[in-house]
Amino acid sequence: MSVVDAPMTPLDEVRKSPSRLRSLLSFLRKHPQAAIGFVILMLFVFVAIFGPYFAPYGEREQVGPIFGTPSSAHPLGLDDGGIDILSLLIYGARVTLIVGFAGAVVAMLVGGSIGIISGYFGGKIDNALMRTTDYFLVLPDLVLMIVVASIWGRSLRNIIIIIGLIYWTYMARLIRAQVKVVRERAYVKRAQALGATHTRIIFRHVIPQIAPLLLAQTVLMVALAIFLETAISFLGLGDPSVASWGKMIETAFSRSAISYGAWWAIAPPGIAVALVIMAFNMVGTAAEDSLNPRLRVSHLARRHFRLRPLPDKEPPK
Amino acid sequence: MTEPLLQVDDLVVHYPAGRKRVVHAVDGVSLTVAPGEFVALVGESGCGKTTTAQAIMRMAKVTAGTITYSGCDITTFSQREMRPIRHEMQLIFQDPYESLDPRFRVRDTVIEPLQIHGVTDNREERVRAALERAGLTPAELYIDRYPHELSGGQRQRVSIAASLVLEPTMLLADEPVSMLDVSVRAGILGLLEELRKSGLGILMITHDLSTAAHYANRICVMYLGRVVEEGPAHEVIRNPQHPYTKALVSVVPQPDPDRATKPQILQGETPNPVNVPSGCRFHPRCPVAEARCQNEDPQLRPAGGDGQQAACLLI
Amino acid sequence: MTPVLVIEGLHVWFELPNHKELHAVKGISFELEPGERLGLVGESGCGKTTAILAMMGLLPPTASAAGKIILDGDDILAGGDTTMRPHRWKDISMVFQGAMNAFDPVKTIGSQIQEPIVKAKLAEGKAARLRTAELLELVGISGSRQDRYPHEFSGGMRQRAAIAMALACDPKVLLADEPTTALDVMVQAQILKLLVQLTDDLGLAMIMVTHDLPLVSQVCTRAAVMYAGEIAEIGTTHDLYHKPLHPYTRMLFSATPDLLAEQTVRSIPGAPPRLDQPLVGCPFQPRCDSALTVCASEAAPLRTGPDGHRAYCHLKDTA
Ligand SMILES: Nc1ncnc2c1ncn2[C@@H]1O[C@H](COP(=O)(O)OP(=O)(O)OP(=O)(O)O)[C@@H](O)[C@H]1O
Ligand SMILES: Nc1ncnc2c1ncn2[C@@H]1O[C@H](COP(=O)(O)OP(=O)(O)O)[C@@H](O)[C@H]1O
Ligand code: SF4
Ligand code: SF4
Ligand SMILES: [Mg+2]
Ligand SMILES: [Mg+2]
């Protein structure tokens, strides 16, 4: 054997696989909505990390009258305890984001592993795990929240667990379906034919292949988790000792901010929650879209190609 | 004849098809491959070629029959016992676009078998040697690339290199060139032929009779889970005995437009292996079937040239 | 006879995401007589599909085209989509590459075959159903099966259905893109026989795209060999096999195993050139076994033979 196909590209042109930062930048450039979402998120993350250093007032510090109206000293007004709402909002960012991330990560770890095991091994294991998943799926979220909160108590940790419990099923089903596809790929079969262990195949071939999907779904799940945290707090099942945005809304309601006409106690945390959820969604959806481009065009459709003049130097054909 | 490297006797693989029915994917296949022998397994799609290969690799559950590899009955081996066999017997897949992990560089793909089988010495050298043996010279030019940076022919070579790196004695190739352009097919097949000359046993699955005729020493023709004709490639092509083989040979398009062909086109397609016809399983499509063909199941018996066998009642 | 279709200097470019341009079809020209079967062969990526998509006016929006596509004397490419649309399906129709797998799994075969009939306002309701049954019978499927779903059909039957769909509006020219790839030898023989019969019976002209030379030899009377977006050689299948003027044609034949011939099969080294860069000289030069010095720098001149045999090569005698 002497003849070899010529390389597709000369060696010096072989593309180096782009760096992570480069590929993130090019992803954001291609998806402007993801870029907007990303900027908003970075803003919130910044506030969550450094907020306490520039929050104008303390988290529990009474600095004015109950439900004091917005003023230049307190741009977002004061709450039922005379605490500066802007400061509360800034402190709350940290709790809210932590709960959102942690809840999503728990859901991802639990759901992801169950989905991978279920999808990869199939058969009896799959049946058993999916049966379990179905039980969790039909369990009403509200009941689950109330049961866990009343048995284990109302703490941040338990909220994270509740979020994980509610969302892992969704993750498990999604990942299972994807793993089932990857498992049938020829390169996985090839590894099996070579005698590779299941652990090796799962970690070397399956997980890297589904990682982008896992990531995109986790991002989407953070939005859901933040929403759920707000709901839990709003129902009064949240951690009483920390001030999340959900908790702010709940307090405002329970201390009749509405009858006081103090919209400023409800709107800012509400808007913050909506904004963060929207931002995570924008990033997550774009990531998801870029993973499964649906490009099929019906061949009966009209196409608009362009016409152009013949090239100047017409080759003699 | 030398001691066969691989011997398959009466292999049966059935898959459940729901409602108590079974798919008779492989239904009594026997074949042998000797060291330095290139055997082609040909037949229409769905006749059980891939399942046969997967059963030999113990990736499909064997329902009955035995698989003997260098004198050793591996039919009931556990996955652990199979590991040393997987070291010596390698499977090459049909689709070069699918059989390489898109996230693995060429080096990672070719080194993986060494990692799996715990070969630690001279890994880099072995990888380079395998790549060059598969015709990817110089190895440096390819070793750091990703599959998407290679042409189809090159990918199939990488796949072959990964099969060669453990220095196997037996290769199973499932339609190794059917996804490739004609211009590169000959290169890959020539490479397999070289490997055969160096002593490997090769079992190649294909539905292209012309390819089988050119590269194989022996051809086994499969129909609906059975080998219906078997023999030296030359005999099977020039002097087919079984009516099915005759039809297959007659429909192969000839490159010379002036060469008159009388294609004997069989109606319909391979019947569903869930309902295998009674008697000779080919009788519903057989152009020369007789009444008894519906009841009697013919076995392989010597017919035509030396070492040639066919399963037809008329022989 | 006056040709039914004349292609004159057809070019197609694709715009690439990196602002480069890929010149996929580089000024091809040929004629198609009524009832003629012409083969279009070449390696993967040489522009076969693109060329016939252009004839259908079904290029994607990233494409631009130039040249002439003359159907019965009128240049239908001149006005772009506006002038192509009235002829699409009605005069020129196509069986797509992989069409048998392109049926919508949730619609019946019949309703999908009816789509072009209804779109072209040829028939409606009951009449359309009747026409669909007629078309299915024409390709050897019982008309009563039109209410079946694609998954109930085998690959060969879906391919027949795809052919029926292309025949829906009684075209004059049928473009068939790899109509038998992915089918078995026996089913392939069935489909080829069907195509030959249809073209003979209906007086239909056909362009069959394939990368399998023996198929062309058996089915077509003439063939064009494409390389890197150009027609390297065109002529009768007899001339291409026995007296090729272009080394590429000869090398393609010797890369194809012949069931009954003993001659060794030789692969063609290297790969086709990239089309997103300008090429100098003969595009086949890096892989050609008879290349001359001029080949690297000068475009190959036209060589002609009897029966419309044309090739672009610097060689002076047969390849
Ligand atoms: N939509 C597109 N955008 C950019 N480039 C394209 C597009 N479609 C085709 N090409 C390029 O145009 C060239 C010709 O493609 P085409 O599909 O016509 O090849 P082909 O001869 O039909 O090959 P095959 O035998 O693989 O079907 C190739 O280099 C291909 O990569
Ligand atoms: N995992 C499976 N479950 C059920 N049926 C199968 C499975 N694998 C293959 N089959 C069936 O067995 C028959 C033989 O298949 P296969 O060995 O893939 O044929 P070939 O490789 O000759 O095309 C086909 O009818 C196929 O549908
Ligand atoms: S046994 Fe009968 S049906 Fe079977 S191949 Fe022979 S003649 Fe045909
Ligand atoms: S022009 Fe030269 S390089 Fe091109 S095909 Fe002819 S001989 Fe070969
Ligand atoms: Mg197969
Ligand atoms: Mg194509």
Short mmCIF file of C-alpha atoms in Angstrom, two decimals, chain B residues 9-283:
data_model
loop_
_atom_site.label_atom_id
_atom_site.label_comp_id
_atom_site.label_asym_id
_atom_site.label_seq_id
_atom_site.Cartn_x
_atom_site.Cartn_y
_atom_site.Cartn_z
CA ASP B 9 -21.10 -23.92 13.57
CA ASP B 10 -24.86 -23.72 13.21
CA LEU B 11 -25.00 -20.25 14.71
CA VAL B 12 -28.50 -19.14 15.62
CA VAL B 13 -29.40 -15.65 16.84
CA HIS B 14 -33.03 -14.91 17.54
CA TYR B 15 -34.37 -11.61 18.76
CA PRO B 16 -37.72 -11.30 20.47
CA ALA B 17 -40.16 -9.36 18.29
CA GLY B 18 -43.00 -8.94 20.76
CA ARG B 19 -46.20 -10.95 21.00
CA LYS B 20 -44.31 -14.25 21.30
CA ARG B 21 -42.79 -13.81 17.84
CA VAL B 22 -39.10 -14.02 17.07
CA VAL B 23 -36.84 -12.45 14.48
CA HIS B 24 -34.78 -15.26 12.97
CA ALA B 25 -31.88 -12.90 12.30
CA VAL B 26 -29.34 -15.71 11.99
CA ASP B 27 -30.71 -19.20 11.62
CA GLY B 28 -28.00 -21.80 11.32
CA VAL B 29 -24.88 -20.22 9.85
CA SER B 30 -21.67 -22.21 9.57
CA LEU B 31 -18.42 -20.83 8.24
CA THR B 32 -14.69 -20.98 8.79
CA VAL B 33 -11.85 -18.54 8.33
CA ALA B 34 -8.27 -19.80 8.23
CA PRO B 35 -5.20 -17.68 8.98
CA GLY B 36 -4.23 -15.81 5.85
CA GLU B 37 -7.67 -16.29 4.37
CA PHE B 38 -10.04 -13.56 3.16
CA VAL B 39 -13.65 -14.69 3.37
CA ALA B 40 -16.52 -12.55 2.10
CA LEU B 41 -20.02 -12.87 3.50
CA VAL B 42 -22.46 -11.50 0.93
CA GLY B 43 -26.23 -11.10 0.84
CA GLU B 44 -29.10 -8.65 0.73
CA SER B 45 -29.59 -6.26 3.62
CA GLY B 46 -31.44 -7.76 6.53
CA CYS B 47 -30.24 -11.29 5.78
CA GLY B 48 -28.24 -11.39 9.00
CA LYS B 49 -24.70 -10.47 8.04
CA THR B 50 -24.15 -7.84 10.70
CA THR B 51 -25.81 -9.99 13.33
CA THR B 52 -23.44 -12.83 12.47
CA ALA B 53 -20.43 -10.57 12.98
CA GLN B 54 -21.82 -9.20 16.22
CA ALA B 55 -22.52 -12.68 17.52
CA ILE B 56 -18.96 -13.71 16.71
CA MET B 57 -17.78 -10.68 18.71
CA ARG B 58 -20.24 -11.77 21.40
CA MET B 59 -22.05 -8.45 21.15
CA ALA B 60 -25.31 -10.15 20.21
CA LYS B 61 -26.75 -12.93 22.31
CA VAL B 62 -26.11 -16.34 20.78
CA THR B 63 -29.27 -18.45 20.84
CA ALA B 64 -27.62 -21.69 19.69
CA GLY B 65 -24.55 -23.00 17.92
CA THR B 66 -20.87 -22.67 18.68
CA ILE B 67 -18.16 -20.17 17.90
CA THR B 68 -14.64 -21.52 18.08
CA TYR B 69 -11.68 -19.18 18.02
CA SER B 70 -8.24 -20.80 17.53
CA GLY B 71 -9.48 -24.07 18.90
CA CYS B 72 -11.24 -22.52 21.88
CA ASP B 73 -15.04 -22.57 22.24
CA ILE B 74 -15.88 -18.96 23.10
CA THR B 75 -19.67 -19.29 22.81
CA THR B 76 -20.26 -19.24 26.55
CA PHE B 77 -17.34 -17.05 27.57
CA SER B 78 -18.13 -14.32 30.07
CA GLN B 79 -17.32 -10.73 29.14
CA ARG B 80 -14.22 -11.06 31.34
CA GLU B 81 -13.09 -14.22 29.57
CA MET B 82 -13.71 -12.48 26.25
CA ARG B 83 -11.18 -9.74 26.97
CA PRO B 84 -8.12 -11.60 25.67
CA ILE B 85 -10.17 -12.65 22.62
CA ARG B 86 -11.11 -9.02 21.99
CA HIS B 87 -7.40 -8.34 21.97
CA GLU B 88 -6.91 -10.69 19.03
CA MET B 89 -10.15 -10.31 17.10
CA GLN B 90 -11.07 -6.85 15.88
CA LEU B 91 -14.21 -5.44 14.33
CA ILE B 92 -14.18 -2.69 11.69
CA PHE B 93 -17.43 -0.83 11.26
CA GLN B 94 -19.27 0.19 8.14
CA ASP B 95 -19.55 3.89 8.61
CA PRO B 96 -16.28 5.77 8.94
CA TYR B 97 -18.24 8.92 9.77
CA GLU B 98 -19.81 7.28 12.78
CA SER B 99 -17.24 4.87 14.14
CA LEU B 100 -14.78 7.51 15.36
CA ASP B 101 -15.60 9.54 18.45
CA PRO B 102 -15.84 13.12 17.11
CA ARG B 103 -14.14 14.42 20.27
CA PHE B 104 -11.12 12.16 20.02
CA ARG B 105 -8.00 13.07 18.13
CA VAL B 106 -6.58 10.35 15.90
CA ARG B 107 -4.00 9.59 18.60
CA ASP B 108 -6.67 9.12 21.27
CA THR B 109 -8.69 6.81 19.05
CA VAL B 110 -5.74 4.62 18.16
CA ILE B 111 -4.33 4.58 21.69
CA GLU B 112 -7.64 3.57 23.26
CA PRO B 113 -7.31 -0.17 22.56
CA LEU B 114 -3.88 -0.11 24.22
CA GLN B 115 -5.35 1.60 27.28
CA ILE B 116 -8.23 -0.85 27.45
CA HIS B 117 -5.94 -3.83 27.27
CA GLY B 118 -3.33 -2.35 29.56
CA VAL B 119 -0.49 -2.24 27.06
CA THR B 120 1.80 0.39 28.50
CA ASP B 121 5.13 0.08 26.70
CA ASN B 122 5.95 2.11 23.58
CA ARG B 123 2.41 3.35 23.16
CA GLU B 124 3.33 6.29 20.99
CA GLU B 125 5.50 4.14 18.74
CA ARG B 126 2.81 1.51 18.41
CA VAL B 127 0.28 4.16 17.44
CA ARG B 128 2.56 5.57 14.79
CA ALA B 129 3.40 2.14 13.46
CA ALA B 130 -0.30 1.23 13.25
CA LEU B 131 -1.13 4.47 11.44
CA GLU B 132 1.63 3.92 8.93
CA ARG B 133 0.62 0.30 8.47
CA ALA B 134 -2.90 1.54 7.70
CA GLY B 135 -1.40 3.75 5.02
CA LEU B 136 -1.45 7.06 6.89
CA THR B 137 2.13 8.07 6.25
CA PRO B 138 3.78 10.04 7.69
CA ALA B 139 1.90 9.49 10.93
CA GLU B 140 2.73 13.01 12.24
CA LEU B 141 0.55 14.46 9.53
CA TYR B 142 -2.56 12.81 10.93
CA ILE B 143 -1.96 11.98 14.56
CA ASP B 144 -3.23 15.25 16.04
CA ARG B 145 -6.28 15.68 13.89
CA TYR B 146 -9.92 15.37 14.73
CA PRO B 147 -12.16 13.13 12.59
CA HIS B 148 -13.82 16.14 10.96
CA GLU B 149 -10.46 17.12 9.60
CA LEU B 150 -10.11 13.86 7.68
CA SER B 151 -11.68 12.55 4.50
CA GLY B 152 -13.88 9.48 4.57
CA GLY B 153 -11.10 7.25 3.30
CA GLN B 154 -8.71 8.59 5.91
CA ARG B 155 -11.22 8.03 8.67
CA GLN B 156 -11.67 4.43 7.67
CA ARG B 157 -7.89 4.10 7.74
CA VAL B 158 -7.80 5.51 11.26
CA SER B 159 -10.45 3.00 12.22
CA ILE B 160 -8.34 0.23 10.71
CA ALA B 161 -5.23 1.55 12.46
CA ALA B 162 -7.09 1.35 15.77
CA SER B 163 -7.90 -2.26 14.94
CA LEU B 164 -4.30 -3.04 14.03
CA VAL B 165 -2.62 -1.43 17.02
CA LEU B 166 -3.18 -4.53 19.17
CA GLU B 167 -1.67 -6.70 16.43
CA PRO B 168 -4.74 -8.88 15.99
CA THR B 169 -4.89 -12.20 14.19
CA MET B 170 -8.45 -11.86 12.98
CA LEU B 171 -10.37 -8.95 11.46
CA LEU B 172 -14.12 -8.75 11.02
CA ALA B 173 -15.02 -5.94 8.64
CA ASP B 174 -18.69 -4.98 8.29
CA GLU B 175 -19.06 -3.30 4.90
CA PRO B 176 -15.79 -1.41 5.35
CA VAL B 177 -16.00 0.48 2.05
CA SER B 178 -19.68 0.84 1.23
CA MET B 179 -19.76 4.44 2.50
CA LEU B 180 -16.68 5.46 0.57
CA ASP B 181 -16.08 6.80 -2.91
CA VAL B 182 -14.94 4.28 -5.52
CA SER B 183 -11.70 6.16 -5.86
CA VAL B 184 -10.67 5.33 -2.29
CA ARG B 185 -12.28 1.90 -1.94
CA ALA B 186 -9.52 0.14 -3.77
CA GLY B 187 -6.97 1.60 -1.35
CA ILE B 188 -8.75 0.28 1.75
CA LEU B 189 -9.40 -3.12 0.21
CA GLY B 190 -5.81 -3.35 -1.00
CA LEU B 191 -4.75 -2.68 2.57
CA LEU B 192 -6.95 -5.50 3.86
CA GLU B 193 -5.45 -7.77 1.21
CA GLU B 194 -1.93 -6.87 2.36
CA LEU B 195 -2.92 -7.70 5.92
CA ARG B 196 -4.28 -11.03 4.82
CA LYS B 197 -1.00 -11.78 3.06
CA SER B 198 0.79 -11.09 6.32
CA GLY B 199 -1.23 -13.86 7.94
CA LEU B 200 -4.41 -12.29 9.32
CA GLY B 201 -7.73 -14.02 8.89
CA ILE B 202 -10.32 -11.64 7.45
CA LEU B 203 -14.08 -11.95 7.36
CA MET B 204 -15.56 -9.15 5.29
CA ILE B 205 -19.25 -8.43 5.07
CA THR B 206 -20.40 -6.80 1.86
CA HIS B 207 -23.30 -6.69 -0.50
CA ASP B 208 -21.05 -5.88 -3.43
CA LEU B 209 -20.28 -9.08 -5.31
CA SER B 210 -17.70 -7.41 -7.54
CA THR B 211 -15.66 -6.43 -4.51
CA ALA B 212 -15.96 -9.91 -3.04
CA ALA B 213 -14.94 -11.43 -6.37
CA HIS B 214 -11.79 -9.30 -6.49
CA TYR B 215 -10.48 -9.56 -2.98
CA ALA B 216 -11.88 -12.65 -1.27
CA ASN B 217 -10.49 -16.18 -1.40
CA ARG B 218 -13.82 -17.63 -0.49
CA ILE B 219 -17.38 -16.31 -0.64
CA CYS B 220 -20.32 -17.29 1.57
CA VAL B 221 -23.70 -16.22 0.21
CA MET B 222 -26.34 -15.64 2.86
CA TYR B 223 -30.08 -15.62 2.44
CA LEU B 224 -32.51 -15.04 5.27
CA GLY B 225 -30.25 -16.14 8.10
CA ARG B 226 -28.59 -19.07 6.32
CA VAL B 227 -25.54 -19.62 4.15
CA VAL B 228 -27.01 -20.93 0.91
CA GLU B 229 -23.80 -21.22 -1.07
CA GLU B 230 -20.17 -21.26 -0.18
CA GLY B 231 -16.94 -21.89 -2.03
CA PRO B 232 -13.81 -20.45 -3.65
CA ALA B 233 -14.57 -16.90 -4.85
CA HIS B 234 -13.76 -17.73 -8.43
CA GLU B 235 -16.12 -20.70 -8.54
CA VAL B 236 -19.00 -18.99 -6.78
CA ILE B 237 -18.89 -16.06 -9.19
CA ARG B 238 -18.22 -17.89 -12.47
CA ASN B 239 -20.07 -21.07 -11.74
CA PRO B 240 -22.80 -20.30 -9.20
CA GLN B 241 -24.87 -23.30 -8.21
CA HIS B 242 -27.67 -21.95 -6.06
CA PRO B 243 -30.52 -20.16 -7.90
CA TYR B 244 -30.17 -17.22 -5.51
CA THR B 245 -26.45 -16.82 -6.20
CA LYS B 246 -27.14 -17.10 -9.91
CA ALA B 247 -29.65 -14.26 -9.68
CA LEU B 248 -27.31 -12.13 -7.56
CA VAL B 249 -24.44 -12.57 -10.00
CA SER B 250 -26.68 -11.76 -12.95
CA VAL B 251 -27.81 -8.38 -11.63
CA VAL B 252 -24.35 -6.98 -10.89
CA PRO B 253 -23.94 -4.02 -13.25
CA GLN B 254 -21.02 -4.38 -15.63
CA PRO B 255 -18.76 -1.40 -16.36
CA ASP B 256 -18.52 -2.28 -20.06
CA PRO B 257 -21.72 -1.01 -21.69
CA ASP B 258 -21.27 -3.42 -24.59
CA ARG B 259 -21.21 -6.50 -22.43
CA ALA B 260 -24.74 -7.85 -22.70
CA THR B 261 -26.20 -8.85 -19.37
CA LYS B 262 -29.35 -10.84 -18.83
CA PRO B 263 -30.31 -9.72 -15.38
CA GLN B 264 -32.54 -12.21 -13.68
CA ILE B 265 -34.42 -9.88 -11.38
CA LEU B 266 -36.10 -11.53 -8.43
CA GLN B 267 -39.40 -10.02 -7.41
CA GLY B 268 -39.89 -8.53 -3.98
CA GLU B 269 -37.32 -8.11 -1.27
CA THR B 270 -35.84 -10.37 1.38
CA PRO B 271 -38.86 -11.63 3.29
CA ASN B 272 -39.32 -10.62 6.88
CA PRO B 273 -37.22 -12.88 9.14
CA VAL B 274 -40.15 -13.04 11.56
CA ASN B 275 -42.04 -15.33 9.18
CA VAL B 276 -39.52 -17.66 7.60
CA PRO B 277 -41.09 -19.58 4.70
CA SER B 278 -41.44 -23.32 5.15
CA GLY B 279 -39.18 -25.78 3.35
CA CYS B 280 -36.52 -24.01 1.31
CA ARG B 281 -36.67 -20.48 2.62
CA PHE B 282 -35.96 -19.14 -0.85
CA HIS B 283 -38.90 -20.87 -2.53
#
